[in-house]
């Protein structure tokens, strides 16, 4: 698992697409065990005023209804540590692995994923973190509102934004 | 918490609405701590070919983006034990309580909800169970496919359908 994986590149492209739409720059991509991209998507919270279309949920939705065999051994690439809902979605579909771009911006349901036997990889990717840093700098109110009292999406960030 | 709660009645109406649409008869309703209905919805897997619009996710989506204060102390009523994704969604929004109609048809993420400190109430409602039983009897292939190898939504049922 590396930054050179097609799934990671697609997730990062999705995050950038989200940024270009004025949205929260988080992207994801679901890849089968054979390496086929099954779906991709990005956070649509701002664009669609959605409370549930996080990057991973958008990705599963965009992938459509698939047989369980399609999810077997599959990997969810996501540019940011998945929140509790997205964590649960990965467990629901019995994905084998979650590869995250970074978890410095926030830490989601990583312990729950580990408990469910899902392999977790953190690529510690600077570009994913930079996208979020830029969003937070340019939309400080949106971000503080998200983190402090509006649609909380995870634990407080480890670094500085408080 | 009882079958007479407005939230439960709304969730059950939603499940019946789903049944009338030919869908999986699972409904939900989100109620604020003051007793106000914030949103309601039903499973749209068949109707919208959706992989993520389970009853609880539909409900949160239909409720729209709300301030965190709206979710504080809130209760998710659902006619069936919530799956892992819907469990995570309830944890994400820090809901106080999940009231389920029944868990004989399947058991979702109840242990995860308890671990997260979410109060769980099982109304053991015969009508909720009967709706699912009727759906399973009328759509045995759909249901077996769901439970056996297609979009698994929980642990195997405790009773008989295997």
mmCIF file of C-alpha atoms in Angstrom:
data_model
loop_
_atom_site.group_PDB
_atom_site.id
_atom_site.type_symbol
_atom_site.label_atom_id
_atom_site.label_comp_id
_atom_site.label_asym_id
_atom_site.label_seq_id
_atom_site.Cartn_x
_atom_site.Cartn_y
_atom_site.Cartn_z
ATOM 1 C CA UNK A 1 0.000 0.000 0.000
ATOM 2 C CA UNK A 2 1.539 3.260 -1.045
ATOM 3 C CA UNK A 3 0.897 6.717 -2.429
ATOM 4 C CA UNK A 4 1.472 5.224 -5.863
ATOM 5 C CA UNK A 5 -1.630 2.987 -5.648
ATOM 6 C CA UNK A 6 -4.300 3.861 -8.223
ATOM 7 C CA UNK A 7 -6.858 3.871 -5.396
ATOM 8 C CA UNK A 8 -4.934 6.438 -3.408
ATOM 9 C CA UNK A 9 -4.368 8.620 -6.449
ATOM 10 C CA UNK A 10 -8.113 8.519 -7.217
ATOM 11 C CA UNK A 11 -8.981 9.384 -3.596
ATOM 12 C CA UNK A 12 -6.601 12.352 -3.711
ATOM 13 C CA UNK A 13 -8.081 13.510 -7.027
ATOM 14 C CA UNK A 14 -11.527 13.322 -5.434
ATOM 15 C CA UNK A 15 -10.344 15.414 -2.476
ATOM 16 C CA UNK A 16 -8.999 18.038 -4.897
ATOM 17 C CA UNK A 17 -12.272 17.940 -6.833
ATOM 18 C CA UNK A 18 -14.083 18.599 -3.549
ATOM 19 C CA UNK A 19 -11.784 21.528 -2.852
ATOM 20 C CA UNK A 20 -12.447 22.950 -6.309
ATOM 21 C CA UNK A 21 -16.178 22.841 -5.545
ATOM 22 C CA UNK A 22 -15.665 24.762 -2.303
ATOM 23 C CA UNK A 23 -16.272 21.609 -0.295
ATOM 24 C CA UNK A 24 -14.382 19.844 2.455
ATOM 25 C CA UNK A 25 -11.411 18.262 0.647
ATOM 26 C CA UNK A 26 -11.798 14.640 1.612
ATOM 27 C CA UNK A 27 -11.858 11.963 -1.084
ATOM 28 C CA UNK A 28 -12.126 8.201 -1.171
ATOM 29 C CA UNK A 29 -11.921 5.256 -3.542
ATOM 30 C CA UNK A 30 -12.994 1.627 -3.175
ATOM 31 C CA UNK A 31 -10.726 -0.922 -4.828
ATOM 32 C CA UNK A 32 -11.452 -4.635 -5.214
ATOM 33 C CA UNK A 33 -8.978 -7.301 -4.213
ATOM 34 C CA UNK A 34 -8.161 -7.668 -7.918
ATOM 35 C CA UNK A 35 -7.230 -3.981 -8.027
ATOM 36 C CA UNK A 36 -10.323 -2.743 -9.862
ATOM 37 C CA UNK A 37 -11.771 0.633 -8.865
ATOM 38 C CA UNK A 38 -15.362 -0.075 -7.804
ATOM 39 C CA UNK A 39 -16.305 3.469 -6.893
ATOM 40 C CA UNK A 40 -14.954 6.845 -5.871
ATOM 41 C CA UNK A 41 -16.358 9.976 -4.310
ATOM 42 C CA UNK A 42 -15.788 12.968 -2.097
ATOM 43 C CA UNK A 43 -17.361 14.712 0.842
ATOM 44 C CA UNK A 44 -20.563 16.507 -0.226
ATOM 45 C CA UNK A 45 -21.466 18.110 3.064
ATOM 46 C CA UNK A 46 -21.255 21.651 1.768
ATOM 47 C CA UNK A 47 -22.137 21.025 -1.889
ATOM 48 C CA UNK A 48 -25.323 19.018 -1.176
ATOM 49 C CA UNK A 49 -25.926 20.226 2.389
ATOM 50 C CA UNK A 50 -25.619 16.550 3.226
ATOM 51 C CA UNK A 51 -25.290 15.162 6.734
ATOM 52 C CA UNK A 52 -24.231 11.721 5.549
ATOM 53 C CA UNK A 53 -22.402 11.988 2.210
ATOM 54 C CA UNK A 54 -18.910 11.811 3.629
ATOM 55 C CA UNK A 55 -16.213 10.680 1.196
ATOM 56 C CA UNK A 56 -16.432 6.971 2.058
ATOM 57 C CA UNK A 57 -20.250 6.888 2.105
ATOM 58 C CA UNK A 58 -20.326 8.755 -1.236
ATOM 59 C CA UNK A 59 -17.894 6.192 -2.601
ATOM 60 C CA UNK A 60 -19.978 3.212 -1.496
ATOM 61 C CA UNK A 61 -23.095 4.919 -2.844
ATOM 62 C CA UNK A 62 -21.440 5.700 -6.162
ATOM 63 C CA UNK A 63 -20.230 2.086 -6.414
ATOM 64 C CA UNK A 64 -23.887 1.035 -6.337
ATOM 65 C CA UNK A 65 -25.320 -2.226 -5.101
ATOM 66 C CA UNK A 66 -22.724 -4.928 -5.505
ATOM 67 C CA UNK A 67 -22.587 -8.607 -4.601
ATOM 68 C CA UNK A 68 -20.819 -9.349 -1.329
ATOM 69 C CA UNK A 69 -18.058 -11.030 -3.324
ATOM 70 C CA UNK A 70 -17.131 -7.620 -4.771
ATOM 71 C CA UNK A 71 -16.384 -6.261 -1.301
ATOM 72 C CA UNK A 72 -14.387 -9.309 -0.192
ATOM 73 C CA UNK A 73 -10.768 -8.351 0.217
ATOM 74 C CA UNK A 74 -11.521 -4.806 -0.923
ATOM 75 C CA UNK A 75 -9.671 -1.709 0.239
ATOM 76 C CA UNK A 76 -11.160 1.694 1.045
ATOM 77 C CA UNK A 77 -8.661 4.434 0.319
ATOM 78 C CA UNK A 78 -9.532 7.712 2.009
ATOM 79 C CA UNK A 79 -7.559 10.904 2.361
ATOM 80 C CA UNK A 80 -8.481 11.300 6.049
ATOM 81 C CA UNK A 81 -9.035 8.965 9.009
ATOM 82 C CA UNK A 82 -12.664 7.779 8.622
ATOM 83 C CA UNK A 83 -15.318 9.068 11.028
ATOM 84 C CA UNK A 84 -17.461 6.678 13.039
ATOM 85 C CA UNK A 85 -20.184 6.459 10.375
ATOM 86 C CA UNK A 86 -17.704 5.714 7.596
ATOM 87 C CA UNK A 87 -15.929 3.273 9.903
ATOM 88 C CA UNK A 88 -19.229 1.457 10.380
ATOM 89 C CA UNK A 89 -19.872 1.465 6.635
ATOM 90 C CA UNK A 90 -16.497 -0.231 6.044
ATOM 91 C CA UNK A 91 -17.343 -2.827 8.707
ATOM 92 C CA UNK A 92 -20.848 -3.348 7.275
ATOM 93 C CA UNK A 93 -19.412 -4.251 3.896
ATOM 94 C CA UNK A 94 -16.656 -6.344 5.494
ATOM 95 C CA UNK A 95 -13.870 -4.497 3.709
ATOM 96 C CA UNK A 96 -10.448 -5.941 4.413
ATOM 97 C CA UNK A 97 -8.428 -2.775 4.609
ATOM 98 C CA UNK A 98 -8.652 0.984 5.087
ATOM 99 C CA UNK A 99 -5.778 3.038 3.751
ATOM 100 C CA UNK A 100 -5.894 6.621 5.022
ATOM 101 C CA UNK A 101 -3.942 9.585 3.755
ATOM 102 C CA UNK A 102 -3.414 11.022 7.218
ATOM 103 C CA UNK A 103 -4.840 11.291 10.709
ATOM 104 C CA UNK A 104 -3.198 14.454 11.963
ATOM 105 C CA UNK A 105 -6.246 16.547 11.093
ATOM 106 C CA UNK A 106 -8.532 14.251 13.031
ATOM 107 C CA UNK A 107 -8.770 10.693 14.292
ATOM 108 C CA UNK A 108 -12.003 8.878 13.508
ATOM 109 C CA UNK A 109 -13.060 5.331 14.360
ATOM 110 C CA UNK A 110 -9.663 3.697 14.034
ATOM 111 C CA UNK A 111 -9.992 1.660 17.229
ATOM 112 C CA UNK A 112 -13.354 0.299 16.089
ATOM 113 C CA UNK A 113 -11.876 -0.699 12.731
ATOM 114 C CA UNK A 114 -9.001 -2.512 14.433
ATOM 115 C CA UNK A 115 -11.423 -4.270 16.777
ATOM 116 C CA UNK A 116 -13.394 -5.457 13.733
ATOM 117 C CA UNK A 117 -10.245 -6.908 12.198
ATOM 118 C CA UNK A 118 -9.930 -4.338 9.428
ATOM 119 C CA UNK A 119 -6.314 -3.687 8.460
ATOM 120 C CA UNK A 120 -5.398 -0.009 8.843
ATOM 121 C CA UNK A 121 -2.644 1.735 6.927
ATOM 122 C CA UNK A 122 -1.700 5.388 7.432
ATOM 123 C CA UNK A 123 0.241 6.795 4.480
ATOM 124 C CA UNK A 124 1.045 10.006 6.409
ATOM 125 C CA UNK A 125 0.664 11.878 3.155
ATOM 126 C CA UNK A 126 1.653 15.525 3.241
ATOM 127 C CA UNK A 127 -0.615 16.524 0.351
ATOM 128 C CA UNK A 128 -3.758 15.209 2.077
ATOM 129 C CA UNK A 129 -2.838 17.111 5.216
ATOM 130 C CA UNK A 130 -2.027 20.251 3.240
ATOM 131 C CA UNK A 131 -5.444 20.164 1.539
ATOM 132 C CA UNK A 132 -7.177 20.083 4.900
ATOM 133 C CA UNK A 133 -4.853 22.735 6.350
ATOM 134 C CA UNK A 134 -5.658 25.035 3.437
ATOM 135 C CA UNK A 135 -9.394 24.425 3.839
ATOM 136 C CA UNK A 136 -9.178 25.148 7.549
ATOM 137 C CA UNK A 137 -7.157 28.311 6.977
ATOM 138 C CA UNK A 138 -9.533 29.577 4.306
ATOM 139 C CA UNK A 139 -12.714 28.515 6.101
ATOM 140 C CA UNK A 140 -11.762 28.851 9.771
ATOM 141 C CA UNK A 141 -15.334 29.438 10.858
ATOM 142 C CA UNK A 142 -16.643 26.432 8.937
ATOM 143 C CA UNK A 143 -13.959 24.264 10.425
ATOM 144 C CA UNK A 144 -14.242 25.495 13.995
ATOM 145 C CA UNK A 145 -17.986 25.131 13.738
ATOM 146 C CA UNK A 146 -17.493 21.572 12.494
ATOM 147 C CA UNK A 147 -15.055 20.700 15.228
ATOM 148 C CA UNK A 148 -16.530 22.639 18.120
ATOM 149 C CA UNK A 149 -20.212 22.292 17.947
ATOM 150 C CA UNK A 150 -21.643 21.580 14.562
ATOM 151 C CA UNK A 151 -21.701 18.143 13.037
ATOM 152 C CA UNK A 152 -18.671 16.915 14.950
ATOM 153 C CA UNK A 153 -16.840 14.448 12.814
ATOM 154 C CA UNK A 154 -14.227 13.018 15.135
ATOM 155 C CA UNK A 155 -12.029 13.621 18.089
ATOM 156 C CA UNK A 156 -10.342 17.001 18.474
ATOM 157 C CA UNK A 157 -7.354 17.369 16.185
ATOM 158 C CA UNK A 158 -4.043 16.398 17.675
ATOM 159 C CA UNK A 159 -2.407 19.599 16.567
ATOM 160 C CA UNK A 160 -3.059 23.236 16.885
ATOM 161 C CA UNK A 161 -6.416 24.018 15.295
ATOM 162 C CA UNK A 162 -8.108 24.434 18.664
ATOM 163 C CA UNK B 1 -39.626 4.836 25.849
ATOM 164 C CA UNK B 2 -42.568 2.922 24.506
ATOM 165 C CA UNK B 3 -44.545 1.991 21.434
ATOM 166 C CA UNK B 4 -46.691 5.021 22.147
ATOM 167 C CA UNK B 5 -43.838 7.475 21.520
ATOM 168 C CA UNK B 6 -44.420 9.742 18.521
ATOM 169 C CA UNK B 7 -40.929 8.825 17.295
ATOM 170 C CA UNK B 8 -41.674 5.126 17.304
ATOM 171 C CA UNK B 9 -45.026 5.630 15.603
ATOM 172 C CA UNK B 10 -43.319 7.678 12.884
ATOM 173 C CA UNK B 11 -40.599 5.030 12.428
ATOM 174 C CA UNK B 12 -43.255 2.340 12.070
ATOM 175 C CA UNK B 13 -45.180 4.462 9.555
ATOM 176 C CA UNK B 14 -41.961 4.854 7.596
ATOM 177 C CA UNK B 15 -41.406 1.088 7.611
ATOM 178 C CA UNK B 16 -44.943 0.581 6.283
ATOM 179 C CA UNK B 17 -44.342 3.236 3.640
ATOM 180 C CA UNK B 18 -41.221 1.328 2.596
ATOM 181 C CA UNK B 19 -43.249 -1.874 2.368
ATOM 182 C CA UNK B 20 -45.864 -0.130 0.219
ATOM 183 C CA UNK B 21 -43.085 0.896 -2.171
ATOM 184 C CA UNK B 22 -41.868 -2.697 -2.445
ATOM 185 C CA UNK B 23 -38.845 -1.869 -0.331
ATOM 186 C CA UNK B 24 -37.302 -3.396 2.771
ATOM 187 C CA UNK B 25 -39.706 -2.376 5.564
ATOM 188 C CA UNK B 26 -37.354 -0.632 7.958
ATOM 189 C CA UNK B 27 -38.164 2.872 9.169
ATOM 190 C CA UNK B 28 -36.566 5.362 11.527
ATOM 191 C CA UNK B 29 -37.197 8.707 13.158
ATOM 192 C CA UNK B 30 -34.864 11.129 14.941
ATOM 193 C CA UNK B 31 -36.366 12.940 17.936
ATOM 194 C CA UNK B 32 -34.736 15.789 19.851
ATOM 195 C CA UNK B 33 -34.412 15.784 23.614
ATOM 196 C CA UNK B 34 -37.365 18.189 23.686
ATOM 197 C CA UNK B 35 -39.440 15.607 21.801
ATOM 198 C CA UNK B 36 -39.406 17.322 18.408
ATOM 199 C CA UNK B 37 -39.205 15.130 15.304
ATOM 200 C CA UNK B 38 -36.053 16.259 13.484
ATOM 201 C CA UNK B 39 -36.262 13.838 10.590
ATOM 202 C CA UNK B 40 -37.689 10.515 9.469
ATOM 203 C CA UNK B 41 -36.996 8.074 6.683
ATOM 204 C CA UNK B 42 -36.965 4.498 5.515
ATOM 205 C CA UNK B 43 -34.647 2.048 3.831
ATOM 206 C CA UNK B 44 -34.228 2.925 0.136
ATOM 207 C CA UNK B 45 -32.001 0.058 -0.916
ATOM 208 C CA UNK B 46 -34.458 -1.323 -3.445
ATOM 209 C CA UNK B 47 -36.267 1.893 -4.390
ATOM 210 C CA UNK B 48 -33.100 3.917 -5.117
ATOM 211 C CA UNK B 49 -30.718 0.993 -5.639
ATOM 212 C CA UNK B 50 -28.842 2.579 -2.746
ATOM 213 C CA UNK B 51 -26.004 0.908 -0.858
ATOM 214 C CA UNK B 52 -26.102 3.430 1.984
ATOM 215 C CA UNK B 53 -29.644 4.794 2.399
ATOM 216 C CA UNK B 54 -30.639 2.564 5.276
ATOM 217 C CA UNK B 55 -33.485 3.844 7.438
ATOM 218 C CA UNK B 56 -31.283 5.643 9.970
ATOM 219 C CA UNK B 57 -28.963 7.173 7.357
ATOM 220 C CA UNK B 58 -32.017 8.315 5.349
ATOM 221 C CA UNK B 59 -33.397 9.862 8.511
ATOM 222 C CA UNK B 60 -30.202 11.778 9.295
ATOM 223 C CA UNK B 61 -29.990 12.869 5.667
ATOM 224 C CA UNK B 62 -33.620 13.990 5.615
ATOM 225 C CA UNK B 63 -33.080 15.910 8.864
ATOM 226 C CA UNK B 64 -30.459 17.946 7.015
ATOM 227 C CA UNK B 65 -27.440 19.701 8.467
ATOM 228 C CA UNK B 66 -28.192 20.622 12.044
ATOM 229 C CA UNK B 67 -26.180 22.227 14.823
ATOM 230 C CA UNK B 68 -24.609 19.769 17.245
ATOM 231 C CA UNK B 69 -26.968 21.075 19.920
ATOM 232 C CA UNK B 70 -29.895 19.582 17.976
ATOM 233 C CA UNK B 71 -28.425 16.083 18.291
ATOM 234 C CA UNK B 72 -27.601 16.421 22.004
ATOM 235 C CA UNK B 73 -29.825 14.128 23.991
ATOM 236 C CA UNK B 74 -31.592 13.010 20.814
ATOM 237 C CA UNK B 75 -33.096 9.556 20.252
ATOM 238 C CA UNK B 76 -33.008 7.490 17.073
ATOM 239 C CA UNK B 77 -36.071 5.313 16.811
ATOM 240 C CA UNK B 78 -35.665 2.488 14.341
ATOM 241 C CA UNK B 79 -37.843 -0.511 13.626
ATOM 242 C CA UNK B 80 -34.851 -2.900 13.482
ATOM 243 C CA UNK B 81 -31.519 -3.254 15.265
ATOM 244 C CA UNK B 82 -29.184 -0.816 13.447
ATOM 245 C CA UNK B 83 -26.445 -2.188 11.201
ATOM 246 C CA UNK B 84 -22.812 -1.216 11.726
ATOM 247 C CA UNK B 85 -23.000 1.798 9.407
ATOM 248 C CA UNK B 86 -26.131 3.161 11.074
ATOM 249 C CA UNK B 87 -24.579 2.398 14.457
ATOM 250 C CA UNK B 88 -21.581 4.510 13.476
ATOM 251 C CA UNK B 89 -23.846 7.298 12.244
ATOM 252 C CA UNK B 90 -25.572 7.407 15.644
ATOM 253 C CA UNK B 91 -22.172 7.546 17.360
ATOM 254 C CA UNK B 92 -20.913 10.226 14.938
ATOM 255 C CA UNK B 93 -23.783 12.503 15.861
ATOM 256 C CA UNK B 94 -23.447 11.623 19.548
ATOM 257 C CA UNK B 95 -27.067 10.606 19.907
ATOM 258 C CA UNK B 96 -28.023 9.661 23.454
ATOM 259 C CA UNK B 97 -30.317 6.768 22.756
ATOM 260 C CA UNK B 98 -31.336 4.205 20.152
ATOM 261 C CA UNK B 99 -34.800 2.694 20.493
ATOM 262 C CA UNK B 100 -35.244 -0.327 18.260
ATOM 263 C CA UNK B 101 -38.473 -2.074 17.362
ATOM 264 C CA UNK B 102 -36.909 -5.527 17.459
ATOM 265 C CA UNK B 103 -33.716 -7.491 17.008
ATOM 266 C CA UNK B 104 -35.053 -10.950 16.278
ATOM 267 C CA UNK B 105 -34.704 -10.444 12.521
ATOM 268 C CA UNK B 106 -31.085 -9.436 12.878
ATOM 269 C CA UNK B 107 -28.635 -8.006 15.385
ATOM 270 C CA UNK B 108 -26.567 -5.057 14.172
ATOM 271 C CA UNK B 109 -23.945 -3.025 16.020
ATOM 272 C CA UNK B 110 -25.520 -3.145 19.461
ATOM 273 C CA UNK B 111 -22.265 -3.922 21.274
ATOM 274 C CA UNK B 112 -20.557 -0.973 19.583
ATOM 275 C CA UNK B 113 -23.408 1.336 20.607
ATOM 276 C CA UNK B 114 -23.166 0.169 24.226
ATOM 277 C CA UNK B 115 -19.398 0.610 24.191
ATOM 278 C CA UNK B 116 -19.907 4.191 22.972
ATOM 279 C CA UNK B 117 -22.272 4.881 25.854
ATOM 280 C CA UNK B 118 -25.435 5.056 23.751
ATOM 281 C CA UNK B 119 -28.500 3.881 25.664
ATOM 282 C CA UNK B 120 -30.231 0.990 23.899
ATOM 283 C CA UNK B 121 -33.882 0.119 24.257
ATOM 284 C CA UNK B 122 -35.541 -2.865 22.551
ATOM 285 C CA UNK B 123 -39.314 -2.503 22.357
ATOM 286 C CA UNK B 124 -39.699 -6.116 21.137
ATOM 287 C CA UNK B 125 -42.520 -4.919 18.922
ATOM 288 C CA UNK B 126 -44.478 -7.618 17.157
ATOM 289 C CA UNK B 127 -45.582 -5.365 14.289
ATOM 290 C CA UNK B 128 -41.998 -4.486 13.332
ATOM 291 C CA UNK B 129 -41.062 -8.150 13.337
ATOM 292 C CA UNK B 130 -44.191 -9.087 11.360
ATOM 293 C CA UNK B 131 -43.338 -6.510 8.667
ATOM 294 C CA UNK B 132 -39.912 -8.066 8.208
ATOM 295 C CA UNK B 133 -41.317 -11.601 8.354
ATOM 296 C CA UNK B 134 -43.819 -10.747 5.610
ATOM 297 C CA UNK B 135 -41.082 -9.150 3.487
ATOM 298 C CA UNK B 136 -38.868 -12.203 3.911
ATOM 299 C CA UNK B 137 -41.722 -14.571 3.070
ATOM 300 C CA UNK B 138 -42.708 -12.588 -0.017
ATOM 301 C CA UNK B 139 -39.141 -11.909 -1.164
ATOM 302 C CA UNK B 140 -37.249 -14.978 0.038
ATOM 303 C CA UNK B 141 -34.611 -14.675 -2.651
ATOM 304 C CA UNK B 142 -34.022 -10.989 -1.930
ATOM 305 C CA UNK B 143 -33.680 -11.698 1.744
ATOM 306 C CA UNK B 144 -31.477 -14.764 1.452
ATOM 307 C CA UNK B 145 -29.331 -12.882 -0.984
ATOM 308 C CA UNK B 146 -29.080 -10.025 1.511
ATOM 309 C CA UNK B 147 -28.235 -12.302 4.401
ATOM 310 C CA UNK B 148 -26.100 -14.879 2.642
ATOM 311 C CA UNK B 149 -23.923 -13.113 0.223
ATOM 312 C CA UNK B 150 -25.187 -9.815 -1.011
ATOM 313 C CA UNK B 151 -24.850 -6.625 0.953
ATOM 314 C CA UNK B 152 -24.787 -8.367 4.302
ATOM 315 C CA UNK B 153 -26.413 -6.126 6.829
ATOM 316 C CA UNK B 154 -25.752 -7.843 10.118
ATOM 317 C CA UNK B 155 -25.200 -11.104 11.858
ATOM 318 C CA UNK B 156 -27.271 -14.108 10.847
ATOM 319 C CA UNK B 157 -30.791 -13.986 12.226
ATOM 320 C CA UNK B 158 -31.290 -15.706 15.546
ATOM 321 C CA UNK B 159 -34.312 -17.565 14.308
ATOM 322 C CA UNK B 160 -35.185 -19.796 11.467
ATOM 323 C CA UNK B 161 -34.633 -17.895 8.230
ATOM 324 C CA UNK B 162 -31.429 -19.812 7.497
#
